[in-house]
Tab-separated table of C-alpha atoms and ligand atoms in Angstrom:
chain	number	residue	atom	x	y	z
A	150	MET	CA	0.000	0.000	0.000
A	151	ILE	CA	1.257	3.459	-0.903
A	152	THR	CA	-0.079	6.485	0.979
A	153	CYS	CA	0.212	9.822	-0.821
A	154	TYR	CA	0.386	13.242	0.802
A	155	ASP	CA	-0.037	16.804	-0.304
A	156	ILE	CA	1.782	18.841	2.324
A	157	GLY	CA	1.272	22.579	2.316
A	158	GLY	CA	1.775	25.387	4.782
A	159	SER	CA	-1.801	25.089	6.092
A	160	PHE	CA	-2.939	21.489	5.566
A	161	ILE	CA	-1.730	17.952	5.038
A	162	ARG	CA	-4.072	16.048	2.724
A	163	SER	CA	-3.580	12.353	2.324
A	164	GLY	CA	-5.033	9.215	0.846
A	165	ALA	CA	-4.199	5.777	-0.461
A	166	LEU	CA	-3.123	5.179	-4.023
A	167	VAL	CA	-5.761	2.928	-5.515
A	168	ALA	CA	-5.439	0.385	-8.316
A	169	THR	CA	-6.616	2.793	-11.020
A	170	GLY	CA	-3.569	4.976	-10.300
A	171	THR	CA	-5.603	7.694	-8.614
A	172	VAL	CA	-5.428	8.807	-5.018
A	173	SER	CA	-8.554	8.586	-2.904
A	174	GLU	CA	-8.343	11.453	-0.434
A	175	SER	CA	-9.289	10.352	3.057
A	176	GLU	CA	-7.760	12.817	5.529
A	177	ARG	CA	-7.121	16.498	5.911
A	178	ILE	CA	-5.314	17.775	8.992
A	179	GLU	CA	-3.568	20.983	9.934
A	180	THR	CA	0.152	20.983	9.188
A	181	PRO	CA	2.330	20.944	12.310
A	182	ARG	CA	4.572	23.762	11.220
A	183	HIS	CA	7.035	24.229	14.055
A	184	ASP	CA	7.743	20.864	15.684
A	185	TRP	CA	9.515	18.110	13.705
A	186	GLU	CA	8.407	15.284	16.048
A	187	GLU	CA	4.801	16.422	15.753
A	188	PHE	CA	5.161	16.603	12.000
A	189	VAL	CA	6.501	13.026	11.798
A	190	MET	CA	3.664	11.828	14.052
A	191	ALA	CA	1.052	13.523	11.848
A	192	VAL	CA	2.432	11.840	8.720
A	193	ARG	CA	2.552	8.452	10.482
A	194	ASN	CA	-1.014	8.772	11.805
A	195	ALA	CA	-2.390	9.693	8.388
A	196	ALA	CA	-0.868	6.623	6.697
A	197	ALA	CA	-3.415	4.091	5.450
A	198	PRO	CA	-3.315	0.660	7.150
A	199	GLY	CA	-0.631	-1.553	5.602
A	200	THR	CA	1.339	1.369	4.176
A	201	SER	CA	4.754	0.230	2.963
A	202	ARG	CA	5.743	3.329	0.985
A	203	ILE	CA	5.040	7.033	1.124
A	204	SER	CA	4.937	9.660	-1.617
A	205	ILE	CA	4.762	13.372	-0.804
A	206	SER	CA	4.015	16.490	-2.788
A	207	LEU	CA	5.697	19.260	-0.820
A	208	ALA	CA	5.011	22.979	-1.115
A	209	GLY	CA	8.492	24.367	-1.421
A	210	ALA	CA	11.748	23.908	-3.218
A	211	TYR	CA	13.571	20.645	-2.843
A	212	ASP	CA	17.186	20.388	-4.004
A	213	GLU	CA	17.683	16.968	-5.582
A	214	ARG	CA	21.475	17.171	-5.274
A	215	THR	CA	21.662	17.987	-1.575
A	216	GLY	CA	18.238	16.727	-0.462
A	217	ILE	CA	17.788	19.963	1.488
A	218	ALA	CA	14.263	21.377	1.525
A	219	ASP	CA	13.610	25.095	1.290
A	220	VAL	CA	10.132	25.340	2.806
A	221	ALA	CA	9.684	28.799	4.232
A	222	ASN	CA	6.080	28.270	5.373
A	223	ILE	CA	6.788	25.030	7.289
A	224	PRO	CA	9.721	26.075	9.497
A	225	CYS	CA	10.258	22.594	11.044
A	226	LEU	CA	11.143	21.225	7.563
A	227	HIS	CA	13.212	24.152	6.406
A	228	GLY	CA	16.861	23.208	5.860
A	229	ARG	CA	16.294	19.518	6.640
A	230	GLU	CA	17.069	16.562	4.416
A	231	VAL	CA	13.362	15.805	4.544
A	232	GLN	CA	13.325	12.686	2.377
A	233	LYS	CA	16.189	11.018	4.241
A	234	GLU	CA	15.138	12.120	7.734
A	235	LEU	CA	11.463	11.283	7.266
A	236	SER	CA	12.303	7.880	5.799
A	237	ALA	CA	14.552	7.129	8.804
A	238	ALA	CA	11.944	8.340	11.320
A	239	LEU	CA	9.117	6.305	9.754
A	240	GLY	CA	11.173	3.279	8.723
A	241	LEU	CA	9.600	3.444	5.246
A	242	PRO	CA	10.790	4.454	1.769
A	243	VAL	CA	9.718	8.047	1.082
A	244	ALA	CA	9.519	9.848	-2.279
A	245	ILE	CA	9.242	13.642	-2.403
A	246	ILE	CA	8.208	15.859	-5.294
A	247	ASN	CA	7.737	19.617	-5.383
A	248	ASP	CA	4.036	20.601	-5.530
A	249	ALA	CA	4.260	22.438	-8.853
A	250	ASN	CA	6.016	19.440	-10.389
A	251	ALA	CA	3.358	17.135	-8.944
A	252	PHE	CA	0.604	19.241	-10.530
A	253	ALA	CA	2.398	19.304	-13.910
A	254	LEU	CA	2.907	15.539	-13.810
A	255	ALA	CA	-0.752	14.902	-12.958
A	256	GLU	CA	-1.868	17.145	-15.842
A	257	ALA	CA	0.569	15.576	-18.329
A	258	VAL	CA	-0.349	12.002	-17.500
A	259	ASP	CA	-4.083	12.203	-16.768
A	260	GLY	CA	-5.298	15.785	-17.187
A	261	THR	CA	-5.411	18.516	-19.831
A	262	GLY	CA	-1.998	17.464	-21.160
A	263	ARG	CA	-2.814	13.809	-21.613
A	264	GLY	CA	-1.241	12.594	-24.881
A	265	LYS	CA	0.509	15.943	-25.432
A	266	PRO	CA	4.320	15.942	-25.669
A	267	VAL	CA	5.200	19.203	-23.889
A	268	VAL	CA	3.196	20.262	-20.835
A	269	PHE	CA	4.128	23.239	-18.703
A	270	GLY	CA	1.958	23.330	-15.585
A	271	ILE	CA	1.877	26.634	-13.736
A	272	ILE	CA	0.667	27.779	-10.348
A	273	LEU	CA	-0.827	31.243	-9.961
A	274	GLY	CA	-1.680	31.460	-6.304
A	275	SER	CA	-0.037	32.881	-3.233
A	276	GLY	CA	3.153	32.409	-5.257
A	277	VAL	CA	4.126	31.689	-8.861
A	278	GLY	CA	5.559	28.291	-9.771
A	279	GLY	CA	5.657	25.710	-12.491
A	280	GLY	CA	6.728	22.295	-13.654
A	281	LEU	CA	7.805	20.974	-17.045
A	282	VAL	CA	6.890	17.518	-18.327
A	283	ILE	CA	8.149	16.290	-21.685
A	284	ASN	CA	6.843	13.016	-23.142
A	285	GLY	CA	5.423	12.058	-19.769
A	286	GLU	CA	8.689	12.594	-17.909
A	287	LEU	CA	9.270	15.364	-15.415
A	288	VAL	CA	12.192	17.631	-16.323
A	289	THR	CA	13.861	18.833	-13.139
A	290	GLY	CA	17.092	20.211	-14.612
A	291	PHE	CA	20.159	21.537	-12.876
A	292	GLY	CA	19.618	21.781	-9.139
A	293	GLY	CA	15.959	20.859	-9.619
A	294	ILE	CA	15.064	24.397	-10.694
A	295	ALA	CA	13.380	23.627	-14.041
A	296	GLY	CA	9.933	25.200	-14.186
A	297	GLU	CA	10.618	27.965	-11.657
A	298	TRP	CA	9.567	30.754	-13.989
A	299	GLY	CA	8.502	32.946	-11.059
A	300	HIS	CA	12.007	34.116	-10.340
A	301	GLY	CA	14.393	36.341	-12.213
A	302	PRO	CA	13.591	40.049	-12.480
A	303	ILE	CA	11.215	41.091	-15.262
A	304	ILE	CA	10.932	44.642	-14.019
A	305	ASP	CA	14.207	46.360	-14.772
A	306	PRO	CA	15.369	48.791	-12.083
A	307	THR	CA	17.447	50.676	-14.660
A	308	ALA	CA	14.359	51.421	-16.780
A	309	GLY	CA	12.915	53.771	-14.213
A	310	GLY	CA	11.819	50.935	-11.954
A	311	THR	CA	8.380	50.425	-13.432
A	312	LEU	CA	6.657	48.403	-16.121
A	313	SER	CA	3.070	49.230	-17.024
A	314	GLY	CA	3.287	51.770	-14.193
A	315	VAL	CA	3.962	49.039	-11.635
A	316	ASP	CA	6.660	49.434	-9.011
A	317	ARG	CA	9.301	46.785	-8.491
A	318	TYR	CA	9.302	44.749	-5.305
A	319	THR	CA	11.782	42.621	-3.443
A	320	CYS	CA	10.950	38.948	-3.951
A	321	GLY	CA	11.212	36.206	-1.329
A	322	CYS	CA	14.231	34.870	-3.259
A	323	GLY	CA	16.127	38.106	-2.588
A	324	LEU	CA	16.046	39.548	-6.112
A	325	VAL	CA	14.094	42.668	-6.998
A	326	GLY	CA	11.340	42.746	-9.646
A	327	CYS	CA	10.627	38.993	-9.970
A	328	VAL	CA	7.509	37.646	-11.685
A	329	ASP	CA	6.573	36.071	-8.343
A	330	ALA	CA	6.407	39.477	-6.683
A	331	VAL	CA	3.820	40.789	-9.181
A	332	GLY	CA	2.326	37.704	-10.889
A	333	SER	CA	0.899	35.994	-7.788
A	334	ALA	CA	-2.305	36.825	-5.919
A	335	ARG	CA	-0.233	38.958	-3.523
A	336	GLY	CA	1.352	40.506	-6.605
A	337	MET	CA	-2.031	41.544	-7.964
A	338	GLU	CA	-2.727	43.204	-4.615
A	339	ARG	CA	0.636	45.021	-4.764
A	340	ILE	CA	-0.118	46.224	-8.290
A	341	HIS	CA	-3.502	47.521	-7.162
A	342	ALA	CA	-1.922	49.332	-4.215
A	343	SER	CA	0.784	50.702	-6.496
A	344	LEU	CA	-1.667	52.033	-9.100
A	345	HIS	CA	-4.519	53.167	-6.863
A	346	GLY	CA	-3.131	53.462	-3.325
A	347	VAL	CA	-5.749	51.017	-1.992
A	348	LYS	CA	-5.029	47.690	-0.265
A	349	ILE	CA	-7.689	45.081	-1.054
A	350	SER	CA	-7.534	41.319	-1.663
A	351	SER	CA	-7.048	39.740	-5.090
A	352	ARG	CA	-10.526	38.257	-4.726
A	353	GLU	CA	-12.008	41.734	-4.238
A	354	ILE	CA	-9.996	43.101	-7.155
A	355	THR	CA	-11.217	40.442	-9.601
A	356	HIS	CA	-14.757	40.769	-8.237
A	357	HIS	CA	-14.717	44.548	-8.882
A	358	TRP	CA	-13.247	43.871	-12.320
A	359	HIS	CA	-16.098	41.488	-13.160
A	360	LEU	CA	-18.524	44.258	-12.140
A	361	GLY	CA	-16.799	46.656	-14.530
A	362	ALA	CA	-14.874	48.900	-12.111
A	363	LYS	CA	-12.219	50.876	-13.969
A	364	ASP	CA	-9.563	50.883	-11.249
A	365	ALA	CA	-9.752	47.103	-10.846
A	366	GLY	CA	-9.724	46.798	-14.643
A	367	ASP	CA	-6.472	48.780	-14.822
A	368	THR	CA	-4.946	46.499	-12.197
A	369	VAL	CA	-6.003	43.332	-14.011
A	370	ASP	CA	-4.731	44.786	-17.291
A	371	ALA	CA	-1.280	45.482	-15.790
A	372	PHE	CA	-1.239	42.133	-14.010
A	373	THR	CA	-2.155	40.081	-17.090
A	374	THR	CA	0.317	42.048	-19.229
A	375	LEU	CA	3.171	41.308	-16.814
A	376	VAL	CA	2.290	37.617	-16.537
A	377	SER	CA	1.804	37.233	-20.306
A	378	ARG	CA	5.129	38.872	-21.086
A	379	ALA	CA	6.901	36.543	-18.682
A	380	LEU	CA	5.115	33.542	-20.185
A	381	SER	CA	5.736	34.521	-23.808
A	382	GLY	CA	9.503	34.011	-23.666
A	383	LEU	CA	8.940	30.717	-21.959
A	384	VAL	CA	6.423	29.566	-24.574
A	385	ASN	CA	8.832	30.433	-27.387
A	386	THR	CA	11.593	28.507	-25.605
A	387	ILE	CA	9.849	25.257	-24.725
A	388	GLY	CA	6.893	25.129	-27.165
A	389	PRO	CA	4.273	23.797	-24.744
A	390	HIS	CA	1.182	22.093	-26.192
A	391	VAL	CA	-0.798	23.217	-23.176
A	392	ILE	CA	-0.240	25.295	-20.023
A	393	PRO	CA	-2.621	24.043	-17.334
A	394	VAL	CA	-3.039	26.385	-14.379
A	395	SER	CA	-3.542	25.677	-10.690
A	396	GLY	CA	-3.567	27.947	-7.629
A	397	GLY	CA	-6.183	30.360	-6.303
A	398	LEU	CA	-6.244	32.596	-9.384
A	399	SER	CA	-6.988	29.600	-11.648
A	400	ASN	CA	-10.580	29.679	-10.362
A	401	ASP	CA	-11.183	32.853	-12.378
A	402	GLU	CA	-11.859	31.706	-15.939
A	403	LYS	CA	-12.132	35.231	-17.290
A	404	LEU	CA	-8.712	36.074	-15.866
A	405	LEU	CA	-7.141	32.954	-17.378
A	406	GLY	CA	-8.818	33.752	-20.695
A	407	LEU	CA	-7.244	37.199	-20.715
A	408	ILE	CA	-3.770	35.851	-19.854
A	409	ASP	CA	-4.233	33.230	-22.571
A	410	ARG	CA	-5.183	35.744	-25.279
A	411	LYS	CA	-2.414	38.186	-24.355
A	412	THR	CA	0.209	35.423	-24.258
A	413	ARG	CA	-0.865	33.933	-27.602
A	414	ASP	CA	-0.617	37.426	-29.128
A	415	LEU	CA	3.023	37.640	-28.007
A	416	VAL	CA	4.414	34.295	-29.173
A	417	LEU	CA	5.794	33.128	-32.503
A	418	ALA	CA	3.674	30.008	-32.974
A	419	HIS	CA	0.013	30.282	-33.966
A	420	TYR	CA	-2.008	28.583	-31.279
A	421	GLN	CA	-5.572	28.299	-32.554
A	422	ASP	CA	-6.967	26.754	-29.386
A	423	PRO	CA	-6.534	28.162	-25.895
A	424	LEU	CA	-3.053	27.435	-24.558
A	425	ILE	CA	-3.470	28.554	-20.952
A	426	VAL	CA	-6.356	26.701	-19.321
A	427	ARG	CA	-7.535	25.742	-15.864
A	428	GLY	CA	-5.991	22.378	-14.954
A	429	ALA	CA	-8.126	19.270	-14.609
A	430	PHE	CA	-6.301	18.798	-11.288
A	431	ALA	CA	-6.286	22.463	-10.273
A	432	ALA	CA	-7.827	21.477	-6.936
A	433	ASN	CA	-5.941	18.259	-6.183
A	434	GLY	CA	-2.834	18.150	-8.386
A	435	GLY	CA	-0.484	17.692	-5.437
A	436	LEU	CA	-2.130	14.494	-4.297
A	437	GLN	CA	-2.680	13.022	-7.774
A	438	GLY	CA	0.854	13.993	-8.826
A	439	ALA	CA	2.284	12.343	-5.711
A	440	GLY	CA	0.457	9.168	-6.778
A	441	ILE	CA	1.940	9.215	-10.282
A	442	PHE	CA	5.361	10.039	-8.847
A	443	ALA	CA	5.044	7.052	-6.477
A	444	LEU	CA	4.406	4.709	-9.419
A	445	LYS	CA	7.408	6.165	-11.260
A	446	THR	CA	9.641	5.935	-8.173
A	447	PHE	CA	8.576	2.660	-6.600
A	448	GLY	CA	7.044	0.855	-9.585
A	449	SER	CA	3.455	-0.360	-9.810
A	450	GLU	CA	4.228	-3.636	-8.008
A	451	ALA	CA	4.685	-1.608	-4.816
A	452	GLN	CA	0.917	-1.047	-4.696
B	530	LIG	ZN1	12.303	35.848	-6.923
């Protein structure tokens, strides 16, 4: 039996991998964020009876070379060799995949990218992330960074510090002007504050936009322009057949439609169908991706 987990800063979701290759979610508990022993206990308690292997989708960066996790929102994991230490504590083989990679893998194998050679799954939520799958195989690249399109400054400080009238911000990675700092839900809120001097949530901004408010419309216009520009270079580089989206902002179809149209206008290839779409696993890609990753890591006989 393989138990799969989707571990985020707020919740741990878990369930057993069933014969069809899908994960049947059975538990949702709050993530113990500060105490390692408590964290290990929570993972152990959530394991299905007869569990012999564990597969985890983890919200955060995970360096494949060093095994060190960079999980800012779960401090008790930060800086640990999570895979090795968790495996030793539980006495079970453990596989770990980054959550954006898990989502991309789920989409490529069973979702919107099924049968498509190049799938770039992106997350537009509290942060910006992504994962690249080519011919059904996850591409992790040097240091495991492949797919991390949210970092690297797109707003050039030497060009007056703004793009579409938007200020540049320091990103969590330490650079200034990253896509992550403006292309996430928090980024949309920063753009709105920057343009209009008002602090409201991304949900309120998109709601006002749907109602036709001009200030919210300006914010969404700047936001979608920034995101589309960042995506356009990526699309020209990797030639994705589809870009499924997950994360809180993926719930807004109108917003995704606008990003899709703007991005397709900026790229060299002529995509006739929508390229950027809500993922089939937008709500549960971590768990489903952990299941697929388990089969790839442990083999199907491990079930
Ligand atoms: Zn950054």
